[in-house]
CSV table of C-alpha atoms in Angstrom, one decimal:
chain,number,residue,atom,x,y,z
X,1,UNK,CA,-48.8,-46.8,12.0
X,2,UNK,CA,-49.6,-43.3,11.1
X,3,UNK,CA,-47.1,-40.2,11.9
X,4,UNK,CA,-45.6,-36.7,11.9
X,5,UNK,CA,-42.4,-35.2,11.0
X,6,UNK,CA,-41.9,-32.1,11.4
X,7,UNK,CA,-38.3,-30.1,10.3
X,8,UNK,CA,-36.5,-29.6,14.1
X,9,UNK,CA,-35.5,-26.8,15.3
X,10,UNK,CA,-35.1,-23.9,16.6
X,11,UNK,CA,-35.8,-21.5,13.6
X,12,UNK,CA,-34.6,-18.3,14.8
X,13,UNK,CA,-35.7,-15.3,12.3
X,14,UNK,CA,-36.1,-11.8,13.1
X,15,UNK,CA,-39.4,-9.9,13.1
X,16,UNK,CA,-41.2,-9.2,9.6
X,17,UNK,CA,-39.2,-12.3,8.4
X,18,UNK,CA,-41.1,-15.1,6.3
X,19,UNK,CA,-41.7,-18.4,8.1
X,20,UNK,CA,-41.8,-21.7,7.0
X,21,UNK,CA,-42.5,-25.0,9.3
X,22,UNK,CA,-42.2,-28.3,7.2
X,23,UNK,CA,-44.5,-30.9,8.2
X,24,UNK,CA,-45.3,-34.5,6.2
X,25,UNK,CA,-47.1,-37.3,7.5
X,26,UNK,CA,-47.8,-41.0,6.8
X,27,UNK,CA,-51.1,-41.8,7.5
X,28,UNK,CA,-53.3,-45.1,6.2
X,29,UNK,CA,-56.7,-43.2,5.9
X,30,UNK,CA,-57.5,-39.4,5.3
X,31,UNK,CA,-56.7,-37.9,8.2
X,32,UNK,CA,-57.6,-34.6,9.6
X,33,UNK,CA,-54.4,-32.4,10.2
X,34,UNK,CA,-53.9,-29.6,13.0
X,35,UNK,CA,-51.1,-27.2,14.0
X,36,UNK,CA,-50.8,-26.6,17.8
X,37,UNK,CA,-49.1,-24.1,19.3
X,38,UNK,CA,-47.4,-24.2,22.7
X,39,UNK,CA,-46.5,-20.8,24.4
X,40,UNK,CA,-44.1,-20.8,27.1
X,41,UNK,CA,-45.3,-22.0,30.0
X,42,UNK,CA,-47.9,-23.1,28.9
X,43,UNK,CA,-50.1,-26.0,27.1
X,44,UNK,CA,-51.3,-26.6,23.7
X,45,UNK,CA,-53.6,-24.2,21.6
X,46,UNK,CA,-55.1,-25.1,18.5
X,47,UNK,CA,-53.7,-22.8,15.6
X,48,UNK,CA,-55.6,-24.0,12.6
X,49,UNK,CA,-56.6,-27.1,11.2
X,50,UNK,CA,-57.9,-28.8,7.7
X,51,UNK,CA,-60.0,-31.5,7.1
X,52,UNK,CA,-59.7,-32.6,3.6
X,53,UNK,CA,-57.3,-32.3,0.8
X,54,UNK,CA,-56.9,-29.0,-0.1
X,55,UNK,CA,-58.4,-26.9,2.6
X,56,UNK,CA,-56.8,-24.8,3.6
X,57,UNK,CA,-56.8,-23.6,7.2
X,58,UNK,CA,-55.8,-19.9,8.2
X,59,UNK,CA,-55.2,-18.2,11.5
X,60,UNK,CA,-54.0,-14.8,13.2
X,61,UNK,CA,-51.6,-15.0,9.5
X,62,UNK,CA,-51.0,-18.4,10.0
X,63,UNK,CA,-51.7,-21.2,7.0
X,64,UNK,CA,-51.2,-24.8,5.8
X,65,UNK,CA,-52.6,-26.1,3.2
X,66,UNK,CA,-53.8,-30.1,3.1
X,67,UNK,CA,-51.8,-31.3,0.3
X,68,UNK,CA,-52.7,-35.4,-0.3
X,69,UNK,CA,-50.5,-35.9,-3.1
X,70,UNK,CA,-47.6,-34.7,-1.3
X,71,UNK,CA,-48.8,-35.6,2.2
X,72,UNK,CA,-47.9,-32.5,3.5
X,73,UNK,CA,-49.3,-29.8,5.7
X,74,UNK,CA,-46.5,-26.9,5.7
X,75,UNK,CA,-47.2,-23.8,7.8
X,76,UNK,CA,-46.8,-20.2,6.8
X,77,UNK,CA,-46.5,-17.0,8.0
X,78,UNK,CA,-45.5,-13.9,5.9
X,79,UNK,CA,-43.8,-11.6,8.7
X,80,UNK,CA,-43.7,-13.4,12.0
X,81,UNK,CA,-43.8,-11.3,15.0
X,82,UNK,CA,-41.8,-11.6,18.7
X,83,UNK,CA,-45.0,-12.3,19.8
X,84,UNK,CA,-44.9,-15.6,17.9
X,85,UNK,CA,-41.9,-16.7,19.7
X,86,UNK,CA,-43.4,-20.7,20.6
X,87,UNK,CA,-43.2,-24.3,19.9
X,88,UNK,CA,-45.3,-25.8,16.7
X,89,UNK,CA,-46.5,-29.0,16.5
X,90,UNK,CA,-48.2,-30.5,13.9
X,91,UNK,CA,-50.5,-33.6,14.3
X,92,UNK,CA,-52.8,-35.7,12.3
X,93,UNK,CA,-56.4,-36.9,13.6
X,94,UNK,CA,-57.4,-40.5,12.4
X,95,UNK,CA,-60.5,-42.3,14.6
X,96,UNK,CA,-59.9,-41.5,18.4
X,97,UNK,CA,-55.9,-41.1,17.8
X,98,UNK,CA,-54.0,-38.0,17.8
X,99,UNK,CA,-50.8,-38.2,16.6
X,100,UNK,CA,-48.2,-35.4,17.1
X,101,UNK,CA,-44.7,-34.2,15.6
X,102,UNK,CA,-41.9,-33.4,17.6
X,103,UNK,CA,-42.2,-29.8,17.7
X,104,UNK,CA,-40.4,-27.0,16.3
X,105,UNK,CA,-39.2,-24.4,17.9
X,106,UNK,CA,-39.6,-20.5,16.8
X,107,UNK,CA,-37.6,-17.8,17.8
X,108,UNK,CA,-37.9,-14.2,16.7
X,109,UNK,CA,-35.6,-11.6,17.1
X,110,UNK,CA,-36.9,-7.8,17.1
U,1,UNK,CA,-65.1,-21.3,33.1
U,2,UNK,CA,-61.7,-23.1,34.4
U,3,UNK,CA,-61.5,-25.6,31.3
U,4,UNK,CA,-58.9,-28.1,32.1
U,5,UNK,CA,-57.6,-28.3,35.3
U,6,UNK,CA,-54.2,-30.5,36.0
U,7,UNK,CA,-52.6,-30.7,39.8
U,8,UNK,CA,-50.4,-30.4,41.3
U,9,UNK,CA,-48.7,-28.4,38.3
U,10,UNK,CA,-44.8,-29.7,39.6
U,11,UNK,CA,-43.7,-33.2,41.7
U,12,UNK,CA,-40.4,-34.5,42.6
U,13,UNK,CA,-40.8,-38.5,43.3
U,14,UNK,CA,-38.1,-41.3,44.5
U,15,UNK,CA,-37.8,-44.1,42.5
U,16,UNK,CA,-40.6,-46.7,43.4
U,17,UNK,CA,-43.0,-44.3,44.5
U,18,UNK,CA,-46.8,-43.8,43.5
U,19,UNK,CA,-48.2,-40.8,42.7
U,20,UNK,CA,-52.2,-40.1,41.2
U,21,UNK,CA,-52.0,-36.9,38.8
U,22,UNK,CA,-55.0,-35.3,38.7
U,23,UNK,CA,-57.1,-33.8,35.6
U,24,UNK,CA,-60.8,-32.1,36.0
U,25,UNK,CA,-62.6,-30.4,33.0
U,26,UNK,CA,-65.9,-28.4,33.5
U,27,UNK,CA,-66.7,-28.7,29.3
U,28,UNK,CA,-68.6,-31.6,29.6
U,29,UNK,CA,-66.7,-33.6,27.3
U,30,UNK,CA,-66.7,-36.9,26.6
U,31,UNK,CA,-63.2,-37.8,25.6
U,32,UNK,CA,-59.9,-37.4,28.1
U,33,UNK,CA,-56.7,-38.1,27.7
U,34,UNK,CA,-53.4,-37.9,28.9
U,35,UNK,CA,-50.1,-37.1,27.2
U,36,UNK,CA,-46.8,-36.8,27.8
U,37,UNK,CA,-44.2,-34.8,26.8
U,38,UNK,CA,-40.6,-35.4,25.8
U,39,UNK,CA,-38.0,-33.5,24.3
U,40,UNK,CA,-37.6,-33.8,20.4
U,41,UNK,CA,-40.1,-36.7,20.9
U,42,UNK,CA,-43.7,-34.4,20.4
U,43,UNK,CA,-46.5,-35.8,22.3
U,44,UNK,CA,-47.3,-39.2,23.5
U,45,UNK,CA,-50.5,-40.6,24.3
U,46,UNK,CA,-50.9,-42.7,27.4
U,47,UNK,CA,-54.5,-43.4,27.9
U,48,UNK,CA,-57.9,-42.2,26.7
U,49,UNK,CA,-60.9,-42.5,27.9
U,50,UNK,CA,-64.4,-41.6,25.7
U,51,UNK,CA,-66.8,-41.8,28.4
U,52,UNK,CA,-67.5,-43.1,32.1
U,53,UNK,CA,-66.1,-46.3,32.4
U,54,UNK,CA,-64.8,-46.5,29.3
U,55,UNK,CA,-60.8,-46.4,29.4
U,56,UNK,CA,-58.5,-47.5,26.4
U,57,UNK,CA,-54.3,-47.6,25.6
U,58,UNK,CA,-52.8,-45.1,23.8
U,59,UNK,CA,-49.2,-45.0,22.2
U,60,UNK,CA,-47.2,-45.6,25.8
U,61,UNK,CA,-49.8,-47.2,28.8
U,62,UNK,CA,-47.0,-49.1,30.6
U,63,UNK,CA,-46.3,-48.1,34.0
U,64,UNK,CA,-49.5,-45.8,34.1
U,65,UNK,CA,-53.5,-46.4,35.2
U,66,UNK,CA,-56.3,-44.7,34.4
U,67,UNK,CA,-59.7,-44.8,35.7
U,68,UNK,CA,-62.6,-42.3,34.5
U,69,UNK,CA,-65.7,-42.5,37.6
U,70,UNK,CA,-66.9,-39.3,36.2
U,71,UNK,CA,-67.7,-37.2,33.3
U,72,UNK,CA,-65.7,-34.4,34.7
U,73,UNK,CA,-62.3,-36.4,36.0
U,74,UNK,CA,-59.8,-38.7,34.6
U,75,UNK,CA,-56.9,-39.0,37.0
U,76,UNK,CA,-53.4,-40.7,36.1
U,77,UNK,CA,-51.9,-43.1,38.3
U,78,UNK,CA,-47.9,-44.3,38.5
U,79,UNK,CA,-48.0,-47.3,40.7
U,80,UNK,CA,-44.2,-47.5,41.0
U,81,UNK,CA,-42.5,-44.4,39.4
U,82,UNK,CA,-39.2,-44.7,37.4
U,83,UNK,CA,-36.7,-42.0,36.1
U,84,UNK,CA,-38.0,-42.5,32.4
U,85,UNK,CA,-41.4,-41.3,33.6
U,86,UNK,CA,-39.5,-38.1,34.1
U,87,UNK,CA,-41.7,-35.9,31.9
U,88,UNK,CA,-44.4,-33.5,31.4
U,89,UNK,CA,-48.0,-34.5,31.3
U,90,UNK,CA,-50.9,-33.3,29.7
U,91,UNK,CA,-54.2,-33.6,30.0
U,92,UNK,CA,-56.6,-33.0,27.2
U,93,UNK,CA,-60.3,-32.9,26.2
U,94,UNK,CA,-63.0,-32.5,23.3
U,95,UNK,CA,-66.1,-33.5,22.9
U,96,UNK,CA,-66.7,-37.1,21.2
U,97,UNK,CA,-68.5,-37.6,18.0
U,98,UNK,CA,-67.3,-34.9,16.3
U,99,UNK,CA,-64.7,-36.3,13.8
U,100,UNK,CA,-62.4,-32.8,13.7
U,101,UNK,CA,-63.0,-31.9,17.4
U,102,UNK,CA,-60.2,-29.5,18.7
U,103,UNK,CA,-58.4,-30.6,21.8
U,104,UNK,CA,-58.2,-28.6,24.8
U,105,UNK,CA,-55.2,-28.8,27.1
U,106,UNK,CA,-54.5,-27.9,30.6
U,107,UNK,CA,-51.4,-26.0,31.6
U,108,UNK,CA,-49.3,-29.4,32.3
U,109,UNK,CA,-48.1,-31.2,35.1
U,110,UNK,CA,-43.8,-31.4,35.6
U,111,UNK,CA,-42.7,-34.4,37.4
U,112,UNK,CA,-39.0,-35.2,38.0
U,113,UNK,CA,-38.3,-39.0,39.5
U,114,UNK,CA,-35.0,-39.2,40.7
């Protein structure tokens, strides 16, 4: 069946740092791809998706690019903020299924 | 607008013991689910339903119910709770028919069986 693996965690960096979040996925279709984002506390909030391969979906600094040949969908950030301090999940969309990672998560450190 | 509405938010349960979580949305969406959470395991899906009277099996149904009345509720149901339902559940919506629809999640309900 399809799924999501995502690096584990935590990822502690300290503010300005560069972040990467690995994420690949096995999936029998094209799927759609998302990164969630869970703040303490609290539940899951879209960050950005992609629907295709190479899109490239972007937001508040955030981005992953839909890579088919790799089957990956790696996020970015180039100077992560405390603010950002949160769990990440990545998860593909195929039909009425949504299938998530395990989470990752980020700490920052001012 | 409240969005997606889960109670009660935390519930300690004895082995054996039912218990009906509770999830109302005020989007008029068509799909509902419900999740649950486990460390270093992501997200689960339990049941989904795409409409009124329409329920379906996710990833993990056993030991849970579902019924969906109404467009606006979809409550869970553990008939005879057991310590691996220990967890956190979500509840989560989007509208159906659109094939990249976003899900919206309430705040999560905590439930400890010992």
């Amino acid at each position: 069946g399809d799924s999501v693996t995502q690096m584990e965690g935590p990822v502690t960096l300290s503010e300005e740092a560069f972040l990467t979040i690995n994420c690949t996925y096995t999936a029998t279709g094209y799927p759609s791809l998302f990164w969630y984002v869970q703040y303490p506390g609290e539940g899951l909030q879209l960050l950005l998706k992609a629907t295709k391969a190479d899109d490239k979906g972007s937001n508040k600094g955030f981005e992953a690019t839909y890579r088919k040949e790799t089957t990956s969908f790696h996020l970015e950030k180039g100077s992560v903020q405390v603010s950002d301090s949160a769990v990440y999940f990545c998860a593909l969309k195929y039909g009425n299924m949504l299938t998530f990672g395990g989470g990752t998560r980020l700490m920052v450190k001012p | 607008n409240a969005g997606v509405t889960q109670t009660p938010k935390f519930q300690v349960l004895k082995t054996g013991q039912s218990m009906t979580l509770q999830c109302a949305q005020d989007m008029n969406h068509e799909y509902m689910s419900w999740y649950r959470q486990d460390p270093g395991m992501g997200l689960r899906l339990i049941h989904y339903s795409v409409g009124a009277g329409i329920t379906d099996q996710g990833e993990v149904p056993n030991g849970y119910n579902v019924s969906r009345s109404t467009t606006e509720d979809f409550p869970l149901r553990l008939l005879s709770a057991a310590p691996s339902q220990t967890s956190v559940y979500f509840c989560a919506t989007r509208r159906q028919g659109i094939t990249t629809g976003e899900l919206f999640f309430g705040e999560g309900s905590r439930l400890t069986v010992l």
